[in-house]
Coordinates of C-alpha atoms and ligand atoms in Angstrom, one line a residue:
M277 CA 101.4 96.6 100.4
T278 CA 103.7 94.9 98.5
H279 CA 104.2 91.0 98.1
S280 CA 107.6 89.5 96.9
V281 CA 108.1 86.0 97.6
P282 CA 106.9 84.0 94.5
P283 CA 105.5 80.6 94.8
I284 CA 106.8 77.8 92.8
A285 CA 104.9 77.3 89.2
Q286 CA 103.1 74.2 88.4
S287 CA 101.9 73.2 84.8
N288 CA 98.4 73.2 85.9
T289 CA 98.4 76.5 87.4
L290 CA 98.1 80.0 85.9
M291 CA 100.7 82.3 86.6
I292 CA 100.6 85.8 86.3
G293 CA 104.2 87.1 86.6
D294 CA 105.6 84.6 89.4
F295 CA 102.4 84.5 91.2
S296 CA 99.8 81.4 90.9
A297 CA 96.3 82.6 90.8
R298 CA 95.6 81.0 94.1
T299 CA 98.5 82.8 95.9
L300 CA 97.0 86.1 94.6
I301 CA 93.6 85.3 95.8
Q302 CA 94.8 84.2 99.3
R303 CA 96.7 87.3 99.6
F304 CA 94.3 89.8 98.0
G305 CA 90.9 88.2 98.1
S306 CA 88.3 87.3 95.5
P307 CA 87.1 88.4 93.1
L308 CA 90.3 90.2 91.8
Y309 CA 91.6 92.3 89.0
V310 CA 95.0 91.6 87.9
M311 CA 97.1 93.7 85.8
D312 CA 100.5 92.6 84.3
E313 CA 102.7 96.0 84.6
A314 CA 105.2 94.7 82.2
L315 CA 102.7 93.8 79.4
I316 CA 101.4 97.4 79.8
R317 CA 104.7 99.1 79.6
S318 CA 105.8 96.8 76.3
K319 CA 102.6 98.0 74.7
M320 CA 103.4 101.5 75.5
R321 CA 106.9 101.2 74.1
L322 CA 105.5 99.3 71.1
Y323 CA 103.4 102.4 70.3
K324 CA 105.9 105.0 70.6
T325 CA 108.5 102.9 68.4
A326 CA 106.4 102.0 65.8
F327 CA 104.2 105.2 65.2
S328 CA 107.1 107.7 64.4
H329 CA 108.0 109.6 61.3
P330 CA 110.9 112.0 60.4
D331 CA 108.4 114.4 58.9
F332 CA 106.0 114.9 61.6
K333 CA 106.1 114.6 65.4
T334 CA 104.1 111.7 66.6
T335 CA 102.3 111.6 70.0
I336 CA 100.8 108.6 71.9
T337 CA 98.4 109.6 74.3
Y338 CA 96.8 106.9 76.4
A339 CA 93.1 106.9 76.6
G340 CA 92.3 106.8 80.5
K341 CA 88.9 105.8 80.1
A342 CA 90.1 102.1 79.6
F343 CA 91.6 102.0 82.7
L344 CA 92.7 104.7 85.0
T345 CA 94.0 104.7 88.7
K346 CA 96.7 106.9 90.2
A347 CA 99.3 104.3 89.4
M348 CA 98.3 103.8 85.8
V349 CA 98.9 107.6 85.5
Q350 CA 102.3 107.1 87.0
I351 CA 103.1 104.2 84.5
T352 CA 101.8 106.6 81.6
H353 CA 104.2 109.4 82.8
Q354 CA 107.0 107.1 83.4
E355 CA 106.7 105.7 79.7
G356 CA 106.6 109.4 78.3
L357 CA 103.1 109.1 76.8
S358 CA 100.5 111.8 77.0
L359 CA 97.2 111.2 78.7
D360 CA 93.4 111.5 77.2
V361 CA 91.1 112.4 80.1
V362 CA 87.4 113.0 79.7
S363 CA 85.9 114.0 83.0
L364 CA 86.9 116.1 86.0
G365 CA 87.5 112.8 88.0
E366 CA 90.1 111.6 85.3
L367 CA 91.8 115.1 85.2
M368 CA 92.0 115.2 88.9
T369 CA 93.4 111.7 89.1
A370 CA 96.1 112.8 86.6
L371 CA 97.0 116.0 88.5
S372 CA 96.9 114.2 91.9
V373 CA 100.0 112.4 91.0
N374 CA 101.6 115.6 89.4
F375 CA 101.2 114.3 85.7
P376 CA 102.4 117.1 83.6
A377 CA 99.5 119.3 82.5
E378 CA 101.1 120.1 79.2
R379 CA 100.7 116.4 78.2
L380 CA 97.2 116.1 79.2
V381 CA 94.1 116.3 76.7
L382 CA 90.9 117.0 77.8
H383 CA 87.9 115.4 76.0
G384 CA 84.1 114.9 76.5
N385 CA 81.0 116.0 74.4
N386 CA 79.5 118.2 77.1
K387 CA 82.2 119.5 79.2
S388 CA 80.7 121.3 82.3
I389 CA 81.9 124.6 83.5
E390 CA 83.9 122.9 86.3
E391 CA 85.8 120.8 83.9
L392 CA 86.6 123.8 81.7
Q393 CA 87.7 125.7 84.4
A394 CA 89.8 123.0 85.8
A395 CA 91.3 122.6 82.6
I396 CA 92.4 126.2 82.3
D397 CA 93.5 126.5 85.8
A398 CA 95.8 123.3 85.1
N399 CA 96.9 124.6 81.7
V400 CA 96.3 121.5 79.7
G401 CA 98.2 120.9 76.7
L402 CA 95.1 120.5 74.5
L403 CA 91.3 121.0 74.8
V404 CA 89.0 119.0 72.2
L405 CA 86.0 121.2 71.7
D406 CA 83.0 119.0 70.7
N407 CA 80.5 121.7 69.9
P408 CA 79.7 125.4 69.8
D409 CA 77.8 125.4 73.1
E410 CA 80.9 124.0 75.0
F411 CA 83.0 126.7 73.3
Q412 CA 80.6 129.4 74.4
R413 CA 81.0 127.9 77.8
L414 CA 84.8 128.2 77.8
I415 CA 84.8 131.7 76.4
R416 CA 82.4 132.7 79.2
L417 CA 85.2 131.8 81.6
K418 CA 87.4 134.3 80.5
P419 CA 90.7 132.5 80.4
Q420 CA 93.6 134.6 81.0
H421 CA 95.6 132.8 78.3
R422 CA 95.0 131.3 74.8
I423 CA 93.6 127.8 74.9
P424 CA 95.2 125.2 72.6
V425 CA 92.3 123.7 70.8
L426 CA 91.4 120.9 68.5
L427 CA 87.8 120.5 67.2
R428 CA 86.4 116.8 67.1
V429 CA 84.9 116.3 63.8
N430 CA 83.0 113.6 62.6
P431 CA 84.3 112.3 59.2
G432 CA 81.2 109.8 58.6
I433 CA 83.2 106.7 58.7
E434 CA 81.7 103.3 59.2
A435 CA 84.2 101.5 61.2
H436 CA 83.1 97.7 61.6
T437 CA 82.5 97.4 65.3
H438 CA 79.6 97.1 67.9
D439 CA 76.8 99.5 67.3
Y440 CA 77.5 101.4 70.7
I441 CA 81.1 101.8 70.3
K442 CA 81.0 103.3 66.8
T443 CA 81.3 107.0 67.3
A444 CA 81.9 108.7 63.7
T445 CA 78.9 107.7 61.7
P446 CA 76.9 110.9 60.6
D447 CA 74.3 110.5 63.5
S448 CA 76.8 110.0 66.3
K449 CA 76.5 112.5 69.3
F450 CA 80.4 113.1 69.2
G451 CA 82.1 116.0 67.2
M452 CA 80.7 117.9 64.2
S453 CA 80.1 116.4 61.0
L454 CA 82.4 117.1 58.1
G455 CA 79.4 117.1 55.9
D456 CA 77.8 120.1 57.7
P457 CA 78.6 123.6 56.5
A458 CA 78.2 125.0 60.0
T459 CA 81.2 122.7 61.1
F460 CA 83.3 124.8 58.7
D461 CA 81.9 128.1 60.0
F462 CA 82.6 127.1 63.3
L463 CA 86.2 126.3 62.6
R464 CA 86.5 129.7 61.0
E465 CA 85.0 131.4 64.1
L466 CA 87.5 129.5 66.4
A467 CA 90.8 130.2 64.1
D468 CA 89.7 133.9 64.5
H469 CA 88.9 133.9 68.2
P470 CA 91.7 135.9 70.3
L471 CA 91.4 133.4 73.0
I472 CA 91.7 130.2 70.9
D473 CA 94.6 128.8 69.6
L474 CA 93.3 126.3 66.9
Q475 CA 95.7 123.8 66.1
G476 CA 93.9 120.9 64.2
L477 CA 91.1 118.4 64.0
H478 CA 90.3 115.5 66.2
C479 CA 88.4 112.5 65.4
H480 CA 87.7 109.0 67.0
I481 CA 86.1 106.3 64.7
G482 CA 85.2 103.6 66.9
S483 CA 86.5 101.0 69.3
Q484 CA 87.8 97.4 68.7
I485 CA 88.6 98.1 65.1
Q486 CA 90.6 94.9 63.5
S487 CA 91.9 96.6 60.4
I488 CA 93.6 99.4 59.0
D489 CA 91.1 100.3 56.1
A490 CA 88.7 102.6 58.2
Y491 CA 91.8 104.5 59.5
L492 CA 93.2 104.9 56.0
E493 CA 90.0 106.4 54.9
T494 CA 89.9 108.7 57.9
V495 CA 93.3 110.0 57.1
N496 CA 92.0 110.8 53.2
V497 CA 88.9 112.6 54.4
L498 CA 90.7 114.5 57.2
L499 CA 93.5 115.5 54.7
D500 CA 91.0 116.6 52.1
T501 CA 89.5 118.9 54.9
L502 CA 92.7 120.3 55.9
L503 CA 93.6 121.1 52.0
S504 CA 90.2 122.7 51.6
L505 CA 90.8 124.9 54.9
S506 CA 94.4 125.8 53.6
K507 CA 93.0 127.0 50.4
E508 CA 91.0 129.7 52.1
G509 CA 94.1 130.6 54.3
L510 CA 93.1 128.5 57.7
N511 CA 96.3 126.4 58.2
L512 CA 95.9 123.6 60.8
H513 CA 98.9 121.6 61.5
T514 CA 97.7 119.0 64.0
L515 CA 95.7 115.8 63.4
N516 CA 94.5 113.5 66.2
L517 CA 93.2 110.2 64.9
G518 CA 91.9 109.0 68.4
G519 CA 92.0 105.4 69.3
G520 CA 90.2 102.2 68.7
F521 CA 92.9 99.6 67.9
G522 CA 91.5 96.2 68.7
A523 CA 92.5 93.7 71.5
R524 CA 92.2 90.0 71.5
Y525 CA 89.5 88.3 73.6
V526 CA 89.1 85.0 72.1
D527 CA 91.2 82.6 69.8
S528 CA 88.8 83.4 66.6
D529 CA 89.9 87.3 66.9
P530 CA 92.4 88.4 64.5
I531 CA 95.9 88.9 65.6
L532 CA 96.5 92.6 64.7
D533 CA 100.2 93.2 63.6
L534 CA 100.3 96.5 65.6
P535 CA 103.8 97.6 64.7
Q536 CA 103.0 97.0 61.0
L537 CA 99.7 98.8 61.0
L538 CA 101.2 101.7 62.9
N539 CA 104.0 102.0 60.4
Q540 CA 101.5 101.6 57.4
L541 CA 99.5 104.4 59.0
A542 CA 102.3 107.1 59.4
E543 CA 103.4 106.4 55.8
A544 CA 99.7 106.9 54.6
I545 CA 99.8 110.2 56.4
F546 CA 103.1 111.3 54.9
A547 CA 102.0 110.1 51.5
G548 CA 98.7 112.0 51.8
C549 CA 100.4 115.1 52.8
R550 CA 102.9 115.1 50.1
Q551 CA 100.0 114.2 47.5
R552 CA 98.2 117.5 48.7
Q553 CA 101.2 119.6 49.6
L554 CA 100.4 119.9 53.1
T555 CA 102.6 119.9 55.8
L556 CA 101.8 118.4 59.3
K557 CA 103.7 119.2 62.5
R558 CA 102.1 116.8 64.8
V559 CA 99.8 113.6 64.5
I560 CA 98.2 112.2 67.8
L561 CA 97.0 108.7 68.4
E562 CA 94.8 107.8 71.5
P563 CA 94.9 104.0 72.1
G564 CA 93.2 102.7 75.4
R565 CA 92.1 99.2 75.1
S566 CA 94.9 98.0 73.0
I567 CA 97.2 99.1 75.8
V568 CA 95.7 97.4 78.7
A569 CA 93.1 95.0 77.6
E570 CA 95.2 91.9 77.3
A571 CA 97.2 93.1 80.4
G572 CA 94.3 92.1 82.7
T573 CA 92.8 89.3 84.0
T574 CA 89.9 88.9 86.5
L575 CA 90.2 86.0 89.3
Y576 CA 86.9 84.6 90.3
T577 CA 86.1 81.9 93.0
V578 CA 83.4 79.2 91.8
G579 CA 80.4 79.0 94.1
S580 CA 77.1 77.2 93.1
I581 CA 77.0 75.0 90.0
K582 CA 73.5 74.5 88.7
T583 CA 72.2 72.4 85.6
T584 CA 68.5 73.3 84.7
I585 CA 66.0 71.0 83.5
T586 CA 67.0 72.1 79.9
G587 CA 70.3 70.8 80.5
K588 CA 71.9 74.2 80.7
T589 CA 74.9 74.3 83.2
Y590 CA 75.6 77.5 85.0
V591 CA 78.9 78.0 86.9
M592 CA 78.2 80.9 89.3
V593 CA 81.1 82.8 90.6
D594 CA 81.5 85.4 93.3
G595 CA 81.7 88.4 90.7
S596 CA 79.0 89.8 88.3
M597 CA 78.1 92.2 85.5
A598 CA 79.1 94.9 88.2
D599 CA 82.6 94.1 87.7
H600 CA 82.3 92.7 84.2
L601 CA 79.9 94.6 82.2
R602 CA 80.9 94.2 78.6
T603 CA 79.2 90.7 78.0
A604 CA 75.8 92.2 79.1
L605 CA 76.2 95.7 77.4
Y606 CA 77.9 94.6 74.1
Q607 CA 77.6 90.8 73.8
A608 CA 81.4 90.9 74.1
K609 CA 83.0 87.5 74.1
Y610 CA 85.6 86.3 76.5
T611 CA 88.0 83.2 77.3
A612 CA 87.9 81.7 80.5
L613 CA 90.4 79.3 82.0
A614 CA 90.3 76.9 85.3
A615 CA 93.3 78.5 86.9
E616 CA 94.5 75.5 88.8
K617 CA 93.3 72.6 86.1
L618 CA 95.2 74.0 82.9
D619 CA 96.2 70.7 82.4
E620 CA 92.8 69.2 82.3
P621 CA 90.6 69.2 78.9
H622 CA 88.6 72.4 78.8
D623 CA 85.6 70.5 77.1
Q624 CA 82.5 71.1 79.3
L625 CA 80.2 73.8 77.8
V626 CA 78.9 76.1 80.6
T627 CA 77.6 79.6 81.2
I628 CA 79.7 81.7 83.6
A629 CA 77.1 83.6 85.6
G630 CA 77.4 86.4 88.2
K631 CA 75.6 86.8 91.4
A632 CA 73.7 89.9 90.5
C633 CA 69.9 90.1 90.3
E634 CA 69.4 90.0 86.8
S635 CA 69.0 87.3 84.1
G636 CA 71.5 88.9 81.8
D637 CA 74.1 88.9 84.3
I638 CA 76.3 86.4 82.4
L639 CA 80.1 86.7 82.2
I640 CA 80.6 84.2 79.3
H641 CA 77.6 82.6 77.7
Q642 CA 79.5 79.6 76.3
A643 CA 82.6 78.9 78.3
K644 CA 84.4 75.8 77.8
L645 CA 86.0 74.4 81.1
P646 CA 87.0 71.1 82.7
R647 CA 84.6 69.9 85.3
L648 CA 84.6 72.2 88.1
V649 CA 83.6 72.3 91.9
E650 CA 82.8 74.9 94.5
G651 CA 86.2 76.8 95.4
D652 CA 87.8 76.3 91.9
L653 CA 89.2 79.4 90.5
I654 CA 88.3 80.6 87.0
A655 CA 90.4 83.2 85.4
V656 CA 88.7 85.6 82.8
K657 CA 91.3 86.9 80.3
S658 CA 91.8 90.3 78.5
T659 CA 90.0 92.3 81.1
G660 CA 92.2 94.9 81.4
A661 CA 90.1 97.6 79.3
Y662 CA 86.7 98.9 80.5
H663 CA 86.3 96.6 83.2
Y664 CA 87.4 98.3 86.4
S665 CA 86.6 101.5 84.5
M666 CA 83.0 100.5 83.9
A667 CA 82.4 98.8 87.3
S668 CA 79.5 99.4 89.3
N669 CA 78.0 99.0 93.0
Y670 CA 74.7 97.5 91.3
N671 CA 73.0 95.4 94.0
R672 CA 75.6 97.1 96.4
L673 CA 78.1 94.9 95.4
L674 CA 81.7 95.9 96.4
K675 CA 84.1 96.7 93.7
P676 CA 87.2 94.1 93.6
A677 CA 90.7 95.4 94.3
V678 CA 93.1 95.8 91.5
V679 CA 96.6 94.3 92.0
L680 CA 99.5 95.1 89.9
V681 CA 101.8 92.4 89.2
N682 CA 105.2 92.6 87.8
G683 CA 107.4 89.6 88.0
S684 CA 108.1 88.8 91.7
T685 CA 106.4 91.9 92.9
A686 CA 102.3 92.3 93.3
R687 CA 101.0 95.4 94.6
V688 CA 97.5 96.7 95.3
I689 CA 96.9 99.8 93.4
V690 CA 93.2 100.2 94.4
K691 CA 91.8 98.7 97.6
R692 CA 88.9 96.4 97.7
E693 CA 86.0 98.5 98.4
T694 CA 84.3 98.1 101.9
I695 CA 81.0 98.1 103.3
E696 CA 82.1 101.4 104.9
D697 CA 83.0 102.7 101.4
L698 CA 79.8 101.9 100.4
L699 CA 77.8 103.6 103.2
R700 CA 79.8 106.9 103.3
N701 CA 78.0 108.9 101.0
D702 CA 74.5 107.9 102.3
E703 CA 72.5 110.0 104.5
V704 CA 69.7 108.9 106.9
I705 CA 66.4 110.9 106.6
A706 CA 65.3 110.1 110.4
Ligands
LLP55 N1 90.1 108.6 72.2 C1 88.4 109.0 72.3 C2 88.0 110.4 72.0 C3 87.8 108.0 72.7 O1 86.4 108.5 72.6 C4 88.0 106.5 72.9 C5 87.3 105.8 73.3 C6 89.5 106.5 72.7 C7 90.4 107.6 72.4 C8 89.9 105.0 73.1 O2 89.6 104.1 72.4 P1 90.2 102.6 72.5 O3 91.6 102.8 71.9 O4 90.1 102.2 73.9 O5 89.2 101.8 71.7 N2 83.3 101.0 76.7 C9 83.5 100.4 75.4 C10 84.5 101.6 74.5 C11 84.1 102.7 74.7 C12 85.4 103.4 73.9 C13 85.1 104.9 74.3 N3 86.1 105.9 73.6 C14 83.9 99.1 75.4 O6 84.0 98.5 76.5 O7 84.2 98.6 74.3

């Protein structure tokens, strides 16, 4: 479904592309995830341009876990990025719209036989092994061709981010620690195996990282590792540094100068290689959040408004933690706007709550909004990453539609769930 008659912009109204929030809700229903296509594409282009170097090939691999739908795969393909998939579902989403398999990277810390077989059959460009058990599972499948592999290692770097989204500390469940001699034994075993084409190392140090320091530290640790491996004749030529670059959710979040950061990173890799007399053929980055977060807005309609006897005001909306989990899970902070009262002072301190049966079902703990009434629209900004992809049917709530807006065009890229969708897989017992 495509709509293309833009309404006239008004200064008090939030516009996404040429569409007012109200028009989007009237046409597509509430609540609604809205993604700005132009912003997604410009972020992808920025990565491709800023992270390049004459001395090694650079690849930008979009991390699909942040937001993946068929349309998103198509955009990734059109922009010439590679794609990181982490499950059979993500892999099949990519293949269903003919994403070139050689640009797919399969991740996961416990890949199933089914996932490994699908990756072999599709001939994916890279498989990132996480542990020896997974390797045994892969080999038992007797692939008919050599599998291009990276090993996910854990450099023990402390990135300053939320505990749940840190991934490379020594006790992480992901990858193999560089402090463990068994990791090096495993690398040798992989390098010697006739069915494995071991190309290099992967690591991902965390998410929502706001400065370059942890990346620079990681580069040093990984290059030192490559150097010590090369001294024993094991030459690896590919590094995948994962994703993790931060996005802006609230005014107090720093503005990351991404082009400058990416440039600095590429130069640090180059300098680090030269210093150690190492040659790298390829460096891969896997950004997810930073490509889609700020392109997303969730629109909600205000329902009940309640002030407790303690004086706390709840503005309750027609969505919930089922479509907006990050506040409950990570104490993440967001910015809300009254989508049709932009010109009114946002000076009332309220809590935006959802409709789920759970006290922790809060979207924003301390939102500043104008005085609101039932039927008003609220826009929650920067919800493009890890929102739709982490949505659930808790309380048997239906997942909102996702609409892709580009200028005067608005297209549904994921239909709103229906009660039929919800009941489809249930079986009765009598
Ligand atoms: N590569 C690998 C191997 C990853 O595990 C991840 C994220 C990425 C790339 C992309 O990271 P990004 O650029 O999006 O930070 N649900 C959490 C984030 C979990 C990230 C998991 N891995 C959240 O909502 O904050």
